[in-house]
Amino acid sequence: MKLWTGRLSGEIDHWATQLNNSLWMDQRMAKEDVIGSMAWAKAIFNVGLITKIEFEQIISGLEQINSLFETDTFVFEPSDEDIHTAVERKLTELIGDTAGKLHTGRSRNDQVATDFRLWVKTAIQLLIQWIEDLQHTIIQRAVTDIETIIPGYTHLQQAQPILLSHWWMSHFWSLQRDKTRFLNLLTEVSSMPLGSAALAGTGFPINRHQLAEDLGFSSPAPNSLDSVSDRDFAVEFLFATSLLATHLSRMAEMMILFCTQEFNLITLSDHFSTGSSIMPQKKNPDPLELIRGKSGVLLGKLCGLMTTLKGLPSAYDKDLQEDKQPVFESFDTLEILLKVMNGLLSSLSVNTKRGLELIHPAMMATDLADELVQLGVPFRQAHHAVAGVVKTAELLQLPLDQLPLSEWQKVNPLFEAWVFRILDPGQSIHRHQAWGGTAPKAVQEQIRHARKFLAS
Amino acid sequence: MKLWTGRLSGEIDHWATQLNNSLWMDQRMAKEDVIGSMAWAKAIFNVGLITKIEFEQIISGLEQINSLFETDTFVFEPSDEDIHTAVERKLTELIGDTAGKLHTGRSRNDQVATDFRLWVKTAIQLLIQWIEDLQHTIIQRAVTDIETIIPGYTHLQQAQPILLSHWWMSHFWSLQRDKTRFLNLLTEVSSMPLGSAALAGTGFPINRHQLAEDLGFSSPAPNSLDSVSDRDFAVEFLFATSLLATHLSRMAEMMILFCTQEFNLITLSDHFSTGSSIMPQKKNPDPLELIRGKSGVLLGKLCGLMTTLKGLPSAYDKDLQEDKQPVFESFDTLEILLKVMNGLLSSLSVNTKRGLELIHPAMMATDLADELVQLGVPFRQAHHAVAGVVKTAELLQLPLDQLPLSEWQKVNPLFEAWVFRILDPGQSIHRHQAWGGTAPKAVQEQIRHARKFLAS
Amino acid sequence: MKLWTGRLSGEIDHWATQLNNSLWMDQRMAKEDVIGSMAWAKAIFNVGLITKIEFEQIISGLEQINSLFETDTFVFEPSDEDIHTAVERKLTELIGDTAGKLHTGRSRNDQVATDFRLWVKTAIQLLIQWIEDLQHTIIQRAVTDIETIIPGYTHLQQAQPILLSHWWMSHFWSLQRDKTRFLNLLTEVSSMPLGSAALAGTGFPINRHQLAEDLGFSSPAPNSLDSVSDRDFAVEFLFATSLLATHLSRMAEMMILFCTQEFNLITLSDHFSTGSSIMPQKKNPDPLELIRGKSGVLLGKLCGLMTTLKGLPSAYDKDLQEDKQPVFESFDTLEILLKVMNGLLSSLSVNTKRGLELIHPAMMATDLADELVQLGVPFRQAHHAVAGVVKTAELLQLPLDQLPLSEWQKVNPLFEAWVFRILDPGQSIHRHQAWGGTAPKAVQEQIRHARKFLAS
Amino acid sequence: MKLWTGRLSGEIDHWATQLNNSLWMDQRMAKEDVIGSMAWAKAIFNVGLITKIEFEQIISGLEQINSLFETDTFVFEPSDEDIHTAVERKLTELIGDTAGKLHTGRSRNDQVATDFRLWVKTAIQLLIQWIEDLQHTIIQRAVTDIETIIPGYTHLQQAQPILLSHWWMSHFWSLQRDKTRFLNLLTEVSSMPLGSAALAGTGFPINRHQLAEDLGFSSPAPNSLDSVSDRDFAVEFLFATSLLATHLSRMAEMMILFCTQEFNLITLSDHFSTGSSIMPQKKNPDPLELIRGKSGVLLGKLCGLMTTLKGLPSAYDKDLQEDKQPVFESFDTLEILLKVMNGLLSSLSVNTKRGLELIHPAMMATDLADELVQLGVPFRQAHHAVAGVVKTAELLQLPLDQLPLSEWQKVNPLFEAWVFRILDPGQSIHRHQAWGGTAPKAVQEQIRHARKFLAS
């Protein structure tokens, strides 16, 4: 069944039908389509376009259809070109001609935009939940690993010692920004298109504020033209998912390094590793690599839809049919990525001693400079003095903690025996107590602060 | 001057220097760098790292530097590799060795992240202002053109008559969403990195909450590792600018069509048109085309930075130096696009009668169906009946308003003389009175509603 | 069955399995996997790793598997994680332990890269065929519409009259470039990875040149490390498909304009149009809009895979599993787009008189200037003179052909009665006879030239 | 000076001028513009549109202009809106009204497309040269490091031993593909737009084949409409540069890992390293990180221009003005990246013994399995047997080479004393002698093969 036969003659071309049909994709919004139609039935009943009896027939028919979807027993016909057509066709089979009254005063343009927003609202709520689940796991790890010291890196070069907990927590905050982004989007998505009809607004005196309330939207969209062709929420969803995936990718990239033989800071559980078809000794961090790989794909979906939107005039065009597939697929991918990252974090083991093994005394160079500063040396000169000592040690092929004090003093006489105390990584960690720093006290404070951002 | 000589030997390679230097770009944050340094001087003074006198020397030196920037008389040296180096080099020239104390407890990593956020905050406020300026102009146009009827399009096919004002206003709301997006970003950008040092947090007991307040941030970032490598705000800025540009592009695309000889609904002012080097009769809408073209370029900047971020591990890496150029360039481009669109809208003339000329009676087909619905015909049948009439008229090569009533009644006997009244575009417009519709009353209500979203 | 059990303990996590499995996608290369395995069996037989009998067993088993795929009766097991595993599992069922000898000296890394290249080779050949089919149709249209004059546009403003045939042919050449691009890619894709094993090359003295010949590759890849992680051909495929789609999109965009009521130059067949669920009079060019919309999506796939590749170190990483889905989907989309465009072009009707109706006399302004040039006026002055006449006509609100000669001569006395002859569009067309121009003679020559580029 | 005054009244708006002017960008094609104009002067002289004397005047004037550009003494006027205007304005100053004859029969549309193609041709030739320079350096490194064994990685896990030379050479081949891509593009770019005028072809009987020969193009473009709006070569340039940058990024990423303290396989020269403003011990691989970062930016440029093109109808539109900036910038960036990578490779030092230190005996697991295969065990079982041994060794916390033979034989009695010989990395390397493998002999053959692809 097509909703628009009547004027055009002849069959649609086979390949054009392939191109045009969206049922395979939009049937995912079956529930939303039924809910939207129920609310619309009430709205047109309220202005007398259908009788009480007709209203009840329609609602009852839609409820039956809903059950069919819920029990996965709805049978689509080859002629159903989209979900709206399928629902109306079935409704006609169930309640007869009255079904033909349901589409009064609305268009598929406002209908699909409404269904899609309802779907996205639910999707956002689920994503927020899964993000929080991962944040909980991160906090758990941070609590567990509070005594593990590892090298902190910049430019992937060893920089200063940090707590592994501090590293875990750094990912809490990028996820927190993602959550905020999704919450902001929830507000944007809460503007209701229904009642905009094809473009000019519905031709009947529908109370759209009431309708919005019935459907759980915060308000009806204020301009019918804009509202049928606005897909900002879809690209914003793709941006938010793509950035979330980028955060997971950056985390995964570092963990892939952490589980190389060379770094060897963590070991993944066998439940999150795979082997090789040719090299019997291999244990590969495939899930982390796929998290990294998928995040590129998700960025592509954002670019794709943005490019499509950018190529349009300001009105409803059929190109907008391309909006749903990237959104659905990004959502599905992220469900997997978030759950895999969660399970993988919970189950990995930390090689607690390896961090200290990796730390070279030179990583305390900043602390040495800071100590000179405490003695009154301007930082710039202190930095220079310590750099000189590092260079000397390198020339003599000695680690800093084996460089005789006399060599230190050649560079700057202010160096005294205290330098060897400063070379202790634990001591270094404790110096960084300001808000947001890596000292145990500061990290514990950070964890307390973080917990406030979790709903449960 | 380099801030890190002391350990490495030899000169940096010529081409590596080309690649590495960022001064040509980051000098744009000169003012922010000075402001950040002033606040930092106060912070280290508060914990006793510098004396009152040193503090005053530093502030006075920085003020002099600020004046040099403001009067455009600061002279950069070839050796200044970035803005931070240039400022510290100059400060040393002005106040001597005390300058070397300013960098105590901070790193260029937190410094540049802070400068950049300060810059973006200002940029957002300016963009919001320019968006509002454009929204004012749109409202003005909507008020002026409230009586002009034009065809409304879907699929670029004539669909239903609308008010030109309604079309103008549709763009008010996409801009409103852009504004909200920038306001949300303002919140995100208000988290202060300063005091995170290179990665592990500052080694001194700086009061970062006070520091944040001094610099106008809402709070200090809660994790030093995250905060030196977080560029979410930069990609979000690029997303917001790219989507804003997409909105301008869609508007421009439609206006380019509106000023073709074929549509001929508007005429651009000569101040916003150009001619041809070969065709003397041409008057081209170049500014609109460039708005459309630039919006593709802006999307590229978003993709570019996202791709760079996605390729990183979770820590500070030098790749992040690529963050500023796309942000600065997107801002500059949008300033031009917003101002051009504003001037162009104010100065164009509307060909008020052309809209009605273009409207075919068949555009009132939905109204005819709606009227049948009022007579009790289910919408689906009403739609079918009207489609039949349209087809008949096409076969007879008659416009609908010249099709004899007898032909109408062959399709459905409910059609009566009222059909000819319904074929009037003005009548059609008035039917769409529900919230958000195109009826004059609804559009006026929409304009009132819109005004509430403007600050001034 | 997993090919790598033996070392790792425990089951893979449910969600990690979801992430990891690629069978749903890579089973599309079933035929290529079997062919590759047959050639490999021959290669290891040639160096004595399997006996003649074992070789024959393996070939016979693989032939049975191939039949199962061809008759769509191969049954996958839940444990088959990818197509390679499925084939080896089945082979074991069919011929027992000998199956376990097939994987000698190869890895899934070189195997999948080989399968994928074989698939892409076939895909390219099909695309080239479909492009040629469309080129044939374009030539047919060009022949049919050789007498139809339409306005040519720049900046979407009427510029100079052209033959519709010339416009059709302009798309022949962009498709020709696409074809060349795919042919170049065919050369690149003809480098064989098989024998590279996991990364270091196969451990056995396989004759890879012979193997390449057997599989129809032009040569074996010269570096095993590069060849298992090289996906240039995949991104180049995505670039070529994306640019081809962009060409179709630009063509579609113009045709969407051509079938607006305002331009009205062409009418789509009902087989390639759709209607509206609310507006009974609508006839929408949905297929053209979807061609336009899909081309954005295809660009996204290119960006996505490029981003994924860019995030990798130079070696095989699991992220590369994301390479196939975008390639398969882009191919499927393009098959539809090319076939729809082909059918749509063949079946549309041209409104042959409309072009001349739309042409304003001012479109001959360049011809007037050219004529003045023939009289010795420097072009720059001639251009200025004609522009003056156009302006005068506009002020007097007269079309150029109704402007009295006296007014022409006020601008430049060289204007004579000949100006009115020059205002004829047909005359204008005939002036453009140089190679590549729009004169009928030149277009016919162009068509002859074009035919040389078609295989059949 | 504007080339199109005459018809439009009034000044162009300040901001529209900002948007419209392209001189700051297109002056980069000054030389190409002059060369193109010289050839055009000859072409119009050949058909009698200018006299011999006028021709000589024009050529002489253009030569003077060329000298001004070459000596950097050409003075632009604020009114020069693009390079074509500037040249014609200056020509008029130099030779008077005859200058106004030069633009006869051409348009800026075909002029700019021709200039741009000329520029790109030169750019491609330079890029090819710089790529070859880098390939030479890679071969040099491969020759130098032919005895250095390092771990080969897949999934960033140690996989099998390889020669460092083999790793270097893997990058030779990706660059070779880049070169081929640029060579193919050189063919595409050799189609000449000049003579297409604005869109319909030139109105004079110019011999475009001769003109193409004069300008070094292979042929004149066969369709004027297509040729003024075809920017395929520009996006293809951006694709080729973006993929080349991706190759450099992947190489850089691995080298960043190789110079971590954990891997420590190579040490960058101080000429290609930088220090830290806060951590005196740091030596950062900034140039490699910037190569990695820039490659994301280049991908953005490709996406940007593709998006702009995709949004156009099939004709010349002003949006195309956005084509040059990304091409120029990508070229400039790649010059730096190629030269930095070249210098960095030549000057780094290899820590020759570190590779063997890193290699665990388990990396020879595949060789053990291959050896069992030689003894008649099917590979699948051999793989399983070795995996069992690896697991045993892990449980006993022994490296494979210290696991007693008895433990081996518990897993499979075929294991004998030979296993310990197989555990030698050097022995492993030598096994991989097939074409493209990592054995010294194969790598030397590979180097010989590679040299054939270098021009000099």
PDB file of C-alpha atoms in Angstrom, chain C residues 102-159:
ATOM      1  CA  LEU C 102      45.611 -26.035   4.544  1.00  0.00           C
ATOM      2  CA  HIS C 103      46.534 -23.179   6.864  1.00  0.00           C
ATOM      3  CA  THR C 104      50.230 -24.130   6.721  1.00  0.00           C
ATOM      4  CA  GLY C 105      52.389 -21.098   6.101  1.00  0.00           C
ATOM      5  CA  ARG C 106      49.621 -18.561   5.814  1.00  0.00           C
ATOM      6  CA  SER C 107      47.747 -16.420   8.299  1.00  0.00           C
ATOM      7  CA  ARG C 108      44.318 -14.868   8.367  1.00  0.00           C
ATOM      8  CA  ASN C 109      46.121 -11.562   7.884  1.00  0.00           C
ATOM      9  CA  ASP C 110      47.267 -12.325   4.346  1.00  0.00           C
ATOM     10  CA  GLN C 111      44.239 -14.468   3.646  1.00  0.00           C
ATOM     11  CA  VAL C 112      41.666 -11.781   4.358  1.00  0.00           C
ATOM     12  CA  ALA C 113      43.669  -9.141   2.482  1.00  0.00           C
ATOM     13  CA  THR C 114      43.730 -11.458  -0.542  1.00  0.00           C
ATOM     14  CA  ASP C 115      40.031 -12.296  -0.378  1.00  0.00           C
ATOM     15  CA  PHE C 116      39.177  -8.628  -0.089  1.00  0.00           C
ATOM     16  CA  ARG C 117      41.274  -7.645  -3.091  1.00  0.00           C
ATOM     17  CA  LEU C 118      39.706 -10.400  -5.177  1.00  0.00           C
ATOM     18  CA  TRP C 119      36.262  -9.104  -4.220  1.00  0.00           C
ATOM     19  CA  VAL C 120      37.151  -5.497  -4.996  1.00  0.00           C
ATOM     20  CA  LYS C 121      38.511  -6.474  -8.417  1.00  0.00           C
ATOM     21  CA  THR C 122      35.155  -7.930  -9.386  1.00  0.00           C
ATOM     22  CA  ALA C 123      33.293  -5.008  -7.875  1.00  0.00           C
ATOM     23  CA  ILE C 124      35.308  -2.536  -9.923  1.00  0.00           C
ATOM     24  CA  GLN C 125      34.583  -4.414 -13.127  1.00  0.00           C
ATOM     25  CA  LEU C 126      30.863  -4.324 -12.407  1.00  0.00           C
ATOM     26  CA  LEU C 127      30.922  -0.635 -11.572  1.00  0.00           C
ATOM     27  CA  ILE C 128      32.741   0.127 -14.795  1.00  0.00           C
ATOM     28  CA  GLN C 129      30.055  -1.768 -16.699  1.00  0.00           C
ATOM     29  CA  TRP C 130      27.244   0.143 -14.999  1.00  0.00           C
ATOM     30  CA  ILE C 131      28.975   3.451 -15.588  1.00  0.00           C
ATOM     31  CA  GLU C 132      29.262   2.582 -19.286  1.00  0.00           C
ATOM     32  CA  ASP C 133      25.577   1.677 -19.381  1.00  0.00           C
ATOM     33  CA  LEU C 134      24.788   5.131 -18.077  1.00  0.00           C
ATOM     34  CA  GLN C 135      27.177   6.729 -20.548  1.00  0.00           C
ATOM     35  CA  HIS C 136      25.367   4.968 -23.367  1.00  0.00           C
ATOM     36  CA  THR C 137      22.082   6.382 -22.157  1.00  0.00           C
ATOM     37  CA  ILE C 138      23.562   9.852 -21.940  1.00  0.00           C
ATOM     38  CA  ILE C 139      24.732   9.623 -25.531  1.00  0.00           C
ATOM     39  CA  GLN C 140      21.293   8.457 -26.562  1.00  0.00           C
ATOM     40  CA  ARG C 141      19.718  11.437 -24.839  1.00  0.00           C
ATOM     41  CA  ALA C 142      22.265  13.739 -26.454  1.00  0.00           C
ATOM     42  CA  VAL C 143      21.362  12.377 -29.866  1.00  0.00           C
ATOM     43  CA  THR C 144      17.640  12.655 -29.208  1.00  0.00           C
ATOM     44  CA  ASP C 145      17.712  16.161 -27.744  1.00  0.00           C
ATOM     45  CA  ILE C 146      20.154  17.674 -30.228  1.00  0.00           C
ATOM     46  CA  GLU C 147      17.697  20.354 -31.304  1.00  0.00           C
ATOM     47  CA  THR C 148      16.528  21.441 -27.887  1.00  0.00           C
ATOM     48  CA  ILE C 149      17.837  24.798 -26.728  1.00  0.00           C
ATOM     49  CA  ILE C 150      17.803  25.628 -23.034  1.00  0.00           C
ATOM     50  CA  PRO C 151      19.312  28.383 -20.923  1.00  0.00           C
ATOM     51  CA  GLY C 152      22.809  27.604 -19.733  1.00  0.00           C
ATOM     52  CA  TYR C 153      23.432  28.717 -16.164  1.00  0.00           C
ATOM     53  CA  THR C 154      26.336  29.983 -14.147  1.00  0.00           C
ATOM     54  CA  HIS C 155      25.706  30.998 -10.530  1.00  0.00           C
ATOM     55  CA  LEU C 156      22.248  29.531 -11.336  1.00  0.00           C
ATOM     56  CA  GLN C 157      21.607  32.735 -13.276  1.00  0.00           C
ATOM     57  CA  GLN C 158      20.734  32.486 -16.930  1.00  0.00           C
ATOM     58  CA  ALA C 159      24.002  32.961 -18.777  1.00  0.00           C
TER      59      ALA C 159
END
